[in-house]
Coordinates of C-alpha atoms in Angstrom, one line a residue:
M332 CA -221.4 138.2 39.8
T333 CA -222.9 136.8 36.7
P334 CA -222.7 139.5 34.0
A335 CA -226.2 139.1 32.7
R336 CA -229.4 137.2 33.4
K337 CA -232.1 135.6 31.3
A338 CA -234.3 137.7 29.0
L339 CA -237.8 138.7 30.1
R340 CA -240.3 135.9 30.3
P341 CA -243.3 136.1 27.9
T342 CA -245.7 137.1 30.8
T343 CA -243.5 140.0 31.7
S344 CA -242.9 141.2 28.1
A345 CA -246.7 141.1 27.5
A346 CA -247.3 143.1 30.7
L347 CA -244.8 145.7 29.5
S348 CA -246.8 146.1 26.3
V349 CA -250.0 146.5 28.3
T350 CA -248.5 149.2 30.5
V351 CA -247.2 151.2 27.6
M352 CA -250.7 151.1 26.0
A353 CA -252.2 152.1 29.3
G354 CA -250.0 155.1 29.4
A355 CA -251.2 156.1 26.0
A356 CA -254.8 155.7 27.2
F357 CA -254.1 158.1 30.1
G358 CA -253.6 160.9 27.6
L359 CA -250.0 160.5 26.4
A360 CA -249.5 161.6 22.8
P361 CA -246.6 161.0 20.4
S362 CA -243.8 163.5 20.5
T363 CA -242.5 165.4 17.5
A364 CA -239.2 163.8 18.4
A365 CA -237.4 167.0 17.4
A366 CA -235.6 168.9 20.1
A367 CA -237.1 172.3 20.7
P368 CA -234.9 175.2 19.7
T369 CA -232.3 176.6 22.1
P370 CA -232.5 180.3 22.8
T371 CA -229.7 182.4 21.4
A372 CA -229.5 184.4 24.6
T373 CA -229.2 182.9 28.1
A374 CA -229.8 185.8 30.4
A375 CA -232.5 185.3 33.0
T376 CA -234.5 188.2 31.6
T377 CA -234.7 186.7 28.1
A378 CA -237.8 184.9 27.1
T379 CA -240.2 184.7 24.2
T380 CA -243.9 185.0 24.7
T381 CA -245.6 182.7 22.3
A382 CA -249.2 183.4 23.3
A383 CA -251.1 185.4 25.9
S384 CA -254.7 185.6 27.1
T385 CA -256.7 187.1 29.9
D386 CA -259.7 185.5 31.5
T387 CA -261.8 188.6 32.0
S388 CA -264.4 186.7 34.1
S389 CA -261.8 185.8 36.8
G390 CA -259.2 188.5 36.1
I391 CA -256.4 185.9 35.4
S392 CA -253.6 186.4 32.8
I393 CA -252.1 183.4 31.1
R394 CA -248.8 183.7 29.1
F395 CA -247.0 180.9 27.3
V396 CA -243.3 181.6 27.3
D397 CA -240.0 180.1 26.6
I398 CA -237.5 180.2 29.5
P399 CA -233.7 179.4 29.2
G400 CA -232.9 176.6 31.5
D401 CA -229.6 175.1 32.5
G402 CA -227.1 175.3 29.7
G403 CA -229.4 177.5 27.7
V404 CA -231.9 174.6 27.0
N405 CA -235.3 176.0 26.2
L406 CA -238.1 175.2 28.7
A407 CA -241.7 175.7 27.4
A408 CA -243.6 177.3 30.2
N409 CA -246.7 179.3 31.1
V410 CA -247.2 182.0 33.6
V411 CA -250.6 182.3 35.3
A412 CA -251.1 185.4 37.5
P413 CA -253.7 188.0 38.4
A414 CA -254.3 190.2 35.4
N415 CA -253.6 193.4 37.3
A416 CA -250.3 192.1 38.9
D417 CA -247.4 194.4 38.5
A418 CA -244.1 195.3 40.1
S419 CA -245.8 197.7 42.6
H420 CA -247.0 194.7 44.6
R421 CA -245.0 191.5 45.0
L422 CA -246.8 188.2 45.1
P423 CA -245.8 184.7 46.3
L424 CA -244.6 182.3 43.5
V425 CA -245.5 178.7 43.0
V426 CA -243.4 176.7 40.5
L427 CA -245.0 173.6 39.1
P428 CA -242.7 171.2 37.1
T429 CA -244.8 168.9 34.9
S430 CA -245.4 165.2 35.5
W431 CA -243.6 162.6 33.4
S432 CA -244.8 162.9 29.8
L433 CA -247.5 165.5 30.4
P434 CA -247.4 169.0 28.8
Q435 CA -247.3 172.3 30.7
V436 CA -251.1 172.7 30.5
E437 CA -251.4 169.8 33.0
Y438 CA -251.8 172.1 36.0
L439 CA -253.8 174.9 34.3
A440 CA -256.9 174.4 36.3
Q441 CA -255.0 174.4 39.6
A442 CA -252.8 177.3 38.5
K443 CA -255.9 179.4 37.8
K444 CA -257.2 178.6 41.3
L445 CA -253.8 179.7 42.8
A446 CA -253.7 182.8 40.7
E447 CA -257.2 183.8 41.8
A448 CA -255.9 183.4 45.4
G449 CA -253.1 185.9 44.7
Y450 CA -250.1 183.8 43.5
V451 CA -247.9 184.0 40.5
V452 CA -247.8 180.5 39.1
L453 CA -245.2 179.2 36.7
T454 CA -245.5 175.8 35.3
Y455 CA -243.0 174.4 32.8
N456 CA -242.3 171.3 30.7
T457 CA -239.4 169.4 32.2
R458 CA -236.5 169.1 29.8
G459 CA -236.7 166.4 27.2
F460 CA -240.5 166.4 27.0
W461 CA -242.8 168.0 24.4
Q462 CA -241.7 171.5 23.4
S463 CA -238.9 171.8 25.9
G464 CA -235.4 171.2 24.6
G465 CA -232.7 168.9 25.8
K466 CA -233.1 165.2 26.7
I467 CA -234.8 163.3 29.5
E468 CA -232.5 163.3 32.5
T469 CA -234.9 161.6 35.0
A470 CA -234.6 164.3 37.7
G471 CA -230.9 164.5 37.3
P472 CA -228.7 167.5 38.1
P473 CA -229.7 169.4 34.9
D474 CA -233.4 169.1 36.0
I475 CA -232.6 170.5 39.4
A476 CA -230.6 173.3 37.9
D477 CA -233.5 174.1 35.6
A478 CA -235.8 174.6 38.6
S479 CA -233.5 177.3 39.9
K480 CA -233.2 178.9 36.5
V481 CA -237.0 179.1 36.3
I482 CA -237.1 180.8 39.7
D483 CA -234.4 183.2 38.5
W484 CA -236.5 184.0 35.4
A485 CA -239.7 184.5 37.5
L486 CA -237.9 187.0 39.8
A487 CA -236.7 189.0 36.8
N488 CA -239.9 188.9 34.7
T489 CA -242.9 188.6 37.1
P490 CA -243.9 190.5 40.3
T491 CA -242.6 187.6 42.4
D492 CA -241.7 188.1 46.1
P493 CA -238.2 186.6 46.5
D494 CA -239.0 185.7 50.1
H495 CA -242.1 183.6 49.4
I496 CA -241.3 181.0 46.8
G497 CA -242.7 177.5 46.7
M498 CA -242.7 174.4 44.5
A499 CA -245.3 171.8 44.0
G500 CA -245.9 168.9 41.6
L501 CA -247.4 165.5 40.8
S502 CA -245.3 162.4 40.3
Y503 CA -242.2 163.6 38.3
G504 CA -242.9 167.1 39.3
A505 CA -243.0 166.1 43.0
G506 CA -239.6 164.4 42.8
I507 CA -238.0 167.4 41.2
S508 CA -239.6 169.8 43.7
L509 CA -238.2 167.8 46.6
L510 CA -234.8 167.7 45.1
A511 CA -234.8 171.4 44.3
A512 CA -235.7 172.1 47.9
G513 CA -232.3 170.7 48.8
A514 CA -230.4 172.7 46.2
D515 CA -232.1 176.1 46.4
P516 CA -232.7 177.7 49.8
R517 CA -235.0 180.2 48.2
I518 CA -237.7 177.5 48.2
K519 CA -239.8 177.9 51.4
A520 CA -242.6 175.4 50.8
V521 CA -243.0 172.2 48.9
V522 CA -246.1 170.0 48.1
A523 CA -245.0 166.7 46.6
M524 CA -247.9 164.5 45.5
S525 CA -247.4 160.9 44.3
G526 CA -243.7 161.2 44.1
W527 CA -240.6 159.4 45.4
T528 CA -237.8 160.0 47.8
D529 CA -235.9 156.8 47.1
L530 CA -235.9 156.0 43.4
V531 CA -234.0 152.7 43.8
G532 CA -236.4 151.6 46.6
S533 CA -239.3 152.5 44.3
I534 CA -238.5 150.6 41.1
Y535 CA -235.9 148.1 42.5
S536 CA -237.2 147.1 45.9
G537 CA -235.9 143.9 47.3
R538 CA -233.4 143.8 44.4
T539 CA -236.4 143.1 42.2
Q540 CA -237.1 145.0 39.0
H541 CA -240.6 146.6 39.0
A542 CA -241.1 145.7 35.4
Q543 CA -244.5 147.2 34.7
A544 CA -243.8 150.4 36.5
A545 CA -240.4 150.9 34.7
G546 CA -242.0 149.8 31.4
L547 CA -244.7 152.4 31.6
L548 CA -242.2 155.1 32.3
A549 CA -239.9 154.0 29.5
G550 CA -242.8 153.7 27.0
A551 CA -244.3 157.0 27.9
G552 CA -240.9 158.7 27.8
A553 CA -240.3 157.3 24.3
L554 CA -243.7 158.5 23.1
T555 CA -243.6 162.0 24.4
G556 CA -239.9 162.9 24.8
R557 CA -236.3 162.3 23.9
P558 CA -234.5 159.9 26.4
S559 CA -230.9 160.7 27.1
E560 CA -228.2 158.1 26.3
E561 CA -227.6 157.6 30.0
F562 CA -231.3 156.9 30.7
Q563 CA -231.6 154.5 27.8
Q564 CA -228.5 152.6 29.0
I565 CA -229.9 152.4 32.5
L566 CA -233.2 151.0 31.0
D567 CA -231.2 148.4 28.9
D568 CA -229.2 147.2 31.9
F569 CA -232.4 147.2 34.1
F570 CA -234.5 145.1 31.8
S571 CA -231.7 142.7 30.9
S572 CA -230.9 142.0 34.6
N573 CA -227.3 143.0 34.1
L574 CA -226.0 142.5 37.6
A575 CA -222.6 143.7 36.5
K576 CA -224.2 147.1 36.3
E577 CA -226.2 146.9 39.5
K578 CA -223.9 149.3 41.4
D579 CA -224.2 151.8 38.5
L580 CA -228.0 151.5 38.7
I581 CA -228.1 152.1 42.4
A582 CA -225.7 155.1 42.1
W583 CA -227.8 156.6 39.3
G584 CA -230.9 156.2 41.4
K585 CA -229.4 157.7 44.6
K586 CA -228.3 160.8 42.7
R587 CA -232.0 161.3 41.8
S588 CA -233.4 160.6 45.3
A589 CA -234.4 163.3 47.8
A590 CA -233.4 161.0 50.7
T591 CA -229.7 161.3 49.5
Y592 CA -229.9 165.1 50.2
L593 CA -231.9 165.0 53.4
D594 CA -229.4 167.0 55.3
R595 CA -229.5 169.8 52.8
I596 CA -233.3 169.8 52.7
N597 CA -233.4 170.0 56.5
A598 CA -230.8 172.7 56.5
N599 CA -232.7 174.8 54.0
G600 CA -235.9 174.4 56.1
A601 CA -238.7 174.3 53.6
A602 CA -242.1 173.4 54.9
I603 CA -242.8 170.0 53.1
M604 CA -246.1 168.3 52.5
L605 CA -246.0 164.7 51.2
G606 CA -249.0 162.9 49.7
N607 CA -249.2 159.5 48.3
S608 CA -251.6 156.5 47.8
W609 CA -251.4 153.2 49.5
G610 CA -251.6 151.3 46.2
D611 CA -249.2 153.4 44.2
S612 CA -247.7 150.9 41.8
I613 CA -244.9 153.2 40.6
F614 CA -243.8 154.9 43.8
P615 CA -244.9 152.8 46.8
P616 CA -245.5 154.8 50.0
N617 CA -242.8 153.3 52.2
S618 CA -240.0 155.7 51.3
Y619 CA -242.3 158.7 51.8
A620 CA -243.1 157.6 55.4
D621 CA -239.4 157.0 56.2
F622 CA -238.4 160.3 54.7
F623 CA -241.1 162.1 56.6
E624 CA -239.9 160.8 59.9
K625 CA -236.5 162.3 59.3
L626 CA -237.6 165.8 58.2
T627 CA -237.0 168.4 60.9
G628 CA -238.9 171.4 59.5
P629 CA -242.7 171.9 59.2
K630 CA -244.1 168.8 57.6
R631 CA -247.2 166.9 56.7
L632 CA -247.8 163.3 55.4
E633 CA -251.1 162.3 53.8
L634 CA -251.7 158.7 52.7
R635 CA -254.9 157.6 51.1
P636 CA -256.5 154.8 48.9
G637 CA -255.6 154.8 45.2
D638 CA -252.9 154.1 42.7
H639 CA -250.3 156.4 41.1
A640 CA -251.7 159.9 40.9
T641 CA -255.4 158.7 40.9
S642 CA -256.1 160.7 44.1
E643 CA -255.1 163.9 42.5
L644 CA -256.5 163.3 39.0
T645 CA -259.9 165.0 39.4
G646 CA -258.1 168.1 40.7
L647 CA -256.2 168.4 37.4
L648 CA -259.6 168.6 35.7
G649 CA -260.7 171.5 38.0
L650 CA -263.1 169.3 40.0
P651 CA -263.3 169.4 43.8
N652 CA -260.4 167.4 45.2
T653 CA -259.3 167.0 48.8
T654 CA -255.6 166.5 48.0
W655 CA -255.4 169.7 46.0
T656 CA -257.4 171.6 48.6
H657 CA -254.9 170.6 51.3
A658 CA -252.0 171.5 49.0
R659 CA -253.4 175.0 48.5
Q660 CA -253.9 175.4 52.3
W661 CA -250.3 174.3 52.9
L662 CA -249.0 176.9 50.4
D663 CA -251.3 179.5 51.9
R664 CA -249.9 178.8 55.4
Y665 CA -246.2 178.9 54.5
L666 CA -246.0 181.3 51.6
K667 CA -248.8 183.8 52.6
G668 CA -248.7 183.3 56.3
E669 CA -252.4 182.5 56.6
R670 CA -253.5 181.0 59.9
N671 CA -255.8 178.4 58.2
G672 CA -255.3 175.6 60.8
I673 CA -253.5 173.1 58.6
D674 CA -250.4 173.4 60.7
S675 CA -252.3 172.7 63.9
E676 CA -253.7 169.4 62.7
Q677 CA -251.8 166.1 63.4
P678 CA -248.9 166.0 60.9
V679 CA -249.7 162.4 59.7
Q680 CA -253.1 162.1 58.1
L681 CA -254.3 158.6 56.9
T682 CA -257.4 157.3 55.2
S683 CA -258.0 153.5 55.5
R684 CA -258.5 151.7 52.2
T685 CA -261.8 150.3 53.6
A686 CA -263.1 153.7 54.8
D687 CA -265.8 155.6 53.0
G688 CA -264.9 159.1 51.7
D689 CA -262.1 161.2 53.1
D690 CA -262.3 160.0 56.6
Y691 CA -258.8 161.0 57.8
E692 CA -257.1 159.7 61.0
G693 CA -254.6 162.0 62.6
Y694 CA -251.3 160.9 64.2
P695 CA -248.4 162.8 65.7
S696 CA -245.8 160.8 63.7
W697 CA -245.5 157.8 61.4
S698 CA -244.1 155.6 64.2
A699 CA -247.2 156.4 66.3
V700 CA -249.6 155.1 63.7
P701 CA -249.7 151.5 65.0
S702 CA -250.4 151.1 68.7
E703 CA -249.3 147.5 68.8
Q704 CA -246.9 145.3 66.7
R705 CA -248.6 141.9 66.7
R706 CA -246.5 138.9 66.0
V707 CA -248.0 136.0 64.0
P708 CA -245.8 132.8 63.9
L709 CA -245.2 131.0 60.7
A710 CA -244.4 127.6 62.1
A711 CA -245.1 125.2 59.2
T712 CA -242.4 124.4 56.6
E713 CA -243.6 125.0 53.0
K714 CA -241.9 124.1 49.7
V715 CA -242.9 125.5 46.3
T716 CA -241.8 124.9 42.7
A717 CA -240.7 128.1 41.0
N718 CA -241.7 129.7 37.7
H719 CA -245.4 129.0 38.0
D720 CA -248.0 131.8 38.8
S721 CA -250.1 130.4 41.6
G722 CA -253.0 132.8 41.0
A723 CA -251.9 135.1 43.8
N724 CA -250.8 138.5 42.3
A725 CA -250.8 142.2 43.0
G726 CA -252.8 143.3 40.0
T727 CA -251.8 145.7 37.2
V728 CA -249.9 148.9 37.3
L729 CA -252.3 152.0 37.6
L730 CA -255.3 149.7 37.5
G731 CA -255.1 147.7 40.7
G732 CA -255.0 150.6 43.1
A733 CA -257.6 152.5 41.2
L734 CA -260.1 149.7 41.4
D735 CA -259.4 149.5 45.1
Q736 CA -259.9 153.2 45.5
F737 CA -263.1 153.6 43.5
L738 CA -264.8 150.2 43.8
K739 CA -263.2 148.8 47.0
L740 CA -262.1 145.9 44.7
P741 CA -258.4 145.0 45.4
P742 CA -256.8 142.0 43.7
L743 CA -258.5 138.8 44.8
A744 CA -257.5 135.2 45.2
S745 CA -259.3 132.1 46.3
I746 CA -257.0 131.0 49.1
P747 CA -258.3 127.3 49.4
L748 CA -257.9 126.9 45.6
L749 CA -254.3 128.1 45.4
P750 CA -252.1 125.2 44.2
R751 CA -249.9 124.3 47.2
S752 CA -247.1 123.1 44.9
Y753 CA -246.7 126.7 43.6
A754 CA -247.9 128.7 46.7
A755 CA -246.9 128.5 50.3
V756 CA -249.9 129.5 52.6
W757 CA -250.1 130.2 56.3
Q758 CA -253.4 131.4 57.9
T759 CA -254.5 132.7 61.2
G760 CA -257.7 131.8 62.9
A761 CA -260.8 133.9 62.5
Y762 CA -260.6 137.1 64.5
D763 CA -263.5 137.8 66.9
R764 CA -263.2 141.6 66.4
E765 CA -262.0 144.0 63.7
Q766 CA -258.3 144.2 63.0
R767 CA -257.2 147.7 62.0
V768 CA -253.9 147.2 60.1
R769 CA -251.9 150.4 60.1
G770 CA -248.3 150.8 58.9
T771 CA -245.7 148.5 57.5
V772 CA -246.1 144.7 57.8
K773 CA -242.8 142.9 58.2
L774 CA -241.9 139.3 57.3
H775 CA -239.0 137.3 58.8
T776 CA -238.4 133.9 57.4
T777 CA -235.7 131.4 56.4
V778 CA -235.4 130.4 52.8
T779 CA -233.6 127.5 51.2
S780 CA -233.2 127.3 47.4
D781 CA -231.7 124.5 45.3
R782 CA -230.4 127.2 43.0
S783 CA -228.2 130.2 43.6
D784 CA -230.7 132.8 42.4
G785 CA -234.4 133.3 42.9
T786 CA -237.4 135.6 43.5
A787 CA -240.3 135.3 45.8
V788 CA -243.3 137.5 46.4
A789 CA -245.1 137.8 49.7
Y790 CA -248.8 138.6 49.8
L791 CA -251.0 139.4 52.8
Y792 CA -254.7 138.7 52.3
D793 CA -257.9 139.4 54.2
V794 CA -259.8 136.1 53.9
G795 CA -263.6 136.0 54.3
P796 CA -265.8 133.0 55.3
L797 CA -265.9 131.7 51.7
G798 CA -262.1 131.7 51.4
V799 CA -261.9 134.7 49.0
G800 CA -258.8 136.7 49.9
K801 CA -258.6 140.5 49.3
L802 CA -255.1 141.7 49.0
I803 CA -254.0 143.9 51.9
T804 CA -250.3 144.4 50.9
H805 CA -247.4 142.6 49.3
A806 CA -243.7 143.0 48.3
P807 CA -241.1 141.0 46.3
F808 CA -237.6 140.0 47.1
T809 CA -234.8 138.6 45.0
F810 CA -231.5 136.9 45.9
H811 CA -228.4 136.2 43.9
D812 CA -225.2 134.1 44.4
R813 CA -226.5 132.0 47.3
T814 CA -225.1 128.6 48.0
P815 CA -227.7 126.0 46.8
G816 CA -229.1 124.0 49.7
A817 CA -227.9 126.5 52.4
P818 CA -230.7 128.3 54.3
F819 CA -230.5 132.0 54.8
G820 CA -232.7 134.6 56.6
V821 CA -234.9 137.1 54.9
D822 CA -236.3 140.3 56.4
L823 CA -238.9 141.9 54.1
E824 CA -240.9 145.1 54.6
L825 CA -244.2 144.8 52.7
F826 CA -245.7 148.0 51.2
S827 CA -247.2 150.2 53.9
T828 CA -251.0 150.2 54.1
A829 CA -254.1 151.0 56.2
Y830 CA -256.8 148.3 56.0
D831 CA -259.6 147.1 58.4
V832 CA -260.0 143.4 58.5
P833 CA -263.7 142.6 59.5
A834 CA -264.5 140.5 62.5
G835 CA -264.9 136.8 61.5
H836 CA -262.2 137.1 58.8
R837 CA -258.7 135.8 59.0
L838 CA -255.3 136.8 57.6
A839 CA -253.4 134.7 55.1
L840 CA -249.8 135.0 54.1
V841 CA -249.0 133.6 50.6
M842 CA -245.6 133.2 49.1
D843 CA -245.1 132.4 45.4
T844 CA -242.5 133.1 42.7
V845 CA -244.2 134.8 39.8
D846 CA -246.0 138.2 39.6
P847 CA -246.6 140.1 36.3
L848 CA -245.6 143.3 38.1
Y849 CA -242.0 142.1 38.5
I850 CA -239.1 140.4 36.7
E851 CA -238.4 137.1 38.5
H852 CA -235.0 135.4 38.6
N853 CA -235.9 131.7 39.3
P854 CA -234.1 129.2 37.1
D855 CA -236.3 126.6 35.4
G856 CA -237.1 123.8 37.8
A857 CA -236.0 125.7 40.9
H858 CA -237.6 125.0 44.3
L859 CA -237.9 127.3 47.3
T860 CA -238.4 126.1 50.9
F861 CA -239.7 128.4 53.7
S862 CA -238.9 127.1 57.1
S863 CA -239.0 128.2 60.8
P864 CA -235.9 127.0 62.7
D865 CA -236.2 126.7 66.4
A866 CA -233.3 129.1 66.9
D867 CA -234.8 131.7 64.5
P868 CA -238.5 131.2 64.1
S869 CA -240.3 132.7 61.1
H870 CA -243.0 135.3 61.8
L871 CA -245.1 138.2 60.5
T872 CA -245.2 141.5 62.4
I873 CA -248.6 143.1 61.9
P874 CA -248.9 146.8 62.9
V875 CA -252.4 147.3 64.3
R876 CA -254.4 150.1 65.8
D877 CA -256.7 149.6 68.8

C-alpha cells in the first residue's frame, strides 16, 4: 500500500473550519486546558462535594461531587435525587455520561424529571473534558471502567438499589452506555440516543473519511478537553489518508464499538432502547439498525427525521420532547417494573422524513420494515471526470438533517442542469402512485477507473415535475490499489431512510466524485466509468412499503 496520500483539498479544509465553528456555535466553550486534580484517595466511598442545593418547590436535591474514576482520575459529577431520599428506601439509579464536549449540567433538566419520578440520577463529565481529569480516550477501556467506578460510588454514597441500575446518554454518552452494558452486568437498562455501535462504519464508511464529522469532533475536543496522544495520532493518520495505518485505525475503532461486544451485551441481558435520526451526519443510522436485529434481550429502535442530536435537543432544555418521554418510559418499565405499555408496542418505530409530527409506524423487526425490494436497472454506461463537484451533494454536517427535520428542506439539486461530464445520472419514469421508501437502498454497479485509486458518491433523489431533486439518501465509497482500466464490482449500502416519493415524481441516481462531507481520493485528471455488463447488470434495490 502507498504509505500516504495527498493532503486535503481546499474545499475539504474549508469545510473542516466551518464545522469547528459550528461546534462552537452549538455551545462549546474553550477548556481551561489544565487537567483537573486527581483525588488523593481512591476508595469508592471517597468524594468531595463542591456544591449542593435543594429545589424546595419540587423536593429535588442537587449535589456537585468529584468521583474517583479508573486509575484515580477525577470525574466531575452531579447527583440529582429526591431531597428526602435516604438509606431506608432504595431507589433505581440512572447514570448519564455526558456528550462529547458538553459539561455535566447537560442533562440537568432531564435528571430533575427522573428524580421527581423517584430515581437517583448521576451524571458525570467523561474523562478528558471540562473539570474531569485524564485525557480524551474516545470511549476506550478507561471510559468503560469509569462507568463501573461511577456505579460503585453511587452504591456506596447514595440510596441506590443495586438490582435496578440503568444508563442513558446522548451521542458520546450513548456510545459509552452501550459499551458499559457489555462490561458491567449490573446495568439492567440502556437508552442510547444518537450514538453509534460501529465507530469505523460511522466515520469511515466505504473506506471514505467523513471529514466534516471527524473535523467537528476533533475541533470540539480540542476546544473543551485534552486529547490523548493516541487520539491525536489517530486523527493525524485519518486526515492525512495514511493507508499504512488503516489497520490500526480499524482496530482502534472496533475496540470502541458496541458491535464488537455484542455477545457480552446479549449475555448480560440489559433492555436496550436505540434512537437515532435518518440524517445523522456523524453517526448514520445503518449500524444501529444492524445491531438492533442482533440483540436478543428486550429492545426498541426509534428512527426519525433530523441530524445528530437534533431530535433530543429540546428535551435537554426541559421542553416537551417525544424522544425523552419514550426514554423515561423505557427506564420506568425495566428499572421500576411499571406496566406502561412501551414493551407491548412494536419494537421498531419509524417516522418518515416527509411525515408531519411524530407519526410513528410500528414494525416487528428491522427486516420487516420494507414489504418489497424493488429492483431498478441501471443499463446505460456513464463516464465522468473526477475532481469536480457536479452540484450534487449531501449538505453540511449538523445543518443538512436539521433543515430537513424542521423545514422539510433536504439538500436540493437541479437534475437536468447537472453537468454530465462530472455527474452520471439515471432516472426512472414518473410513478403513478406514492412510493414509500423504507429501509436501506443498495447499489450494485461495475466501475472502471484509469487510475488505481478513487472515490465516488452515490445520491438518490426524489425528482419533481420541474426537475428539482430532493435528496433521499446517499453514501460514498473509495477504492485503492485497483488495476487501471480493469472493471470491478461495487456493492454499496446507502444510508437508511424513510421517505415518501409523491405520485408523479421519479427517482434519480446520481454519481459524482466530490462532496464536502468527505475526503476524496481521485488523482487529478482521473475518469470513472459506470457500466452494466450483461453477465452482471447494474441495479438499485429500493426497499418500499405498500
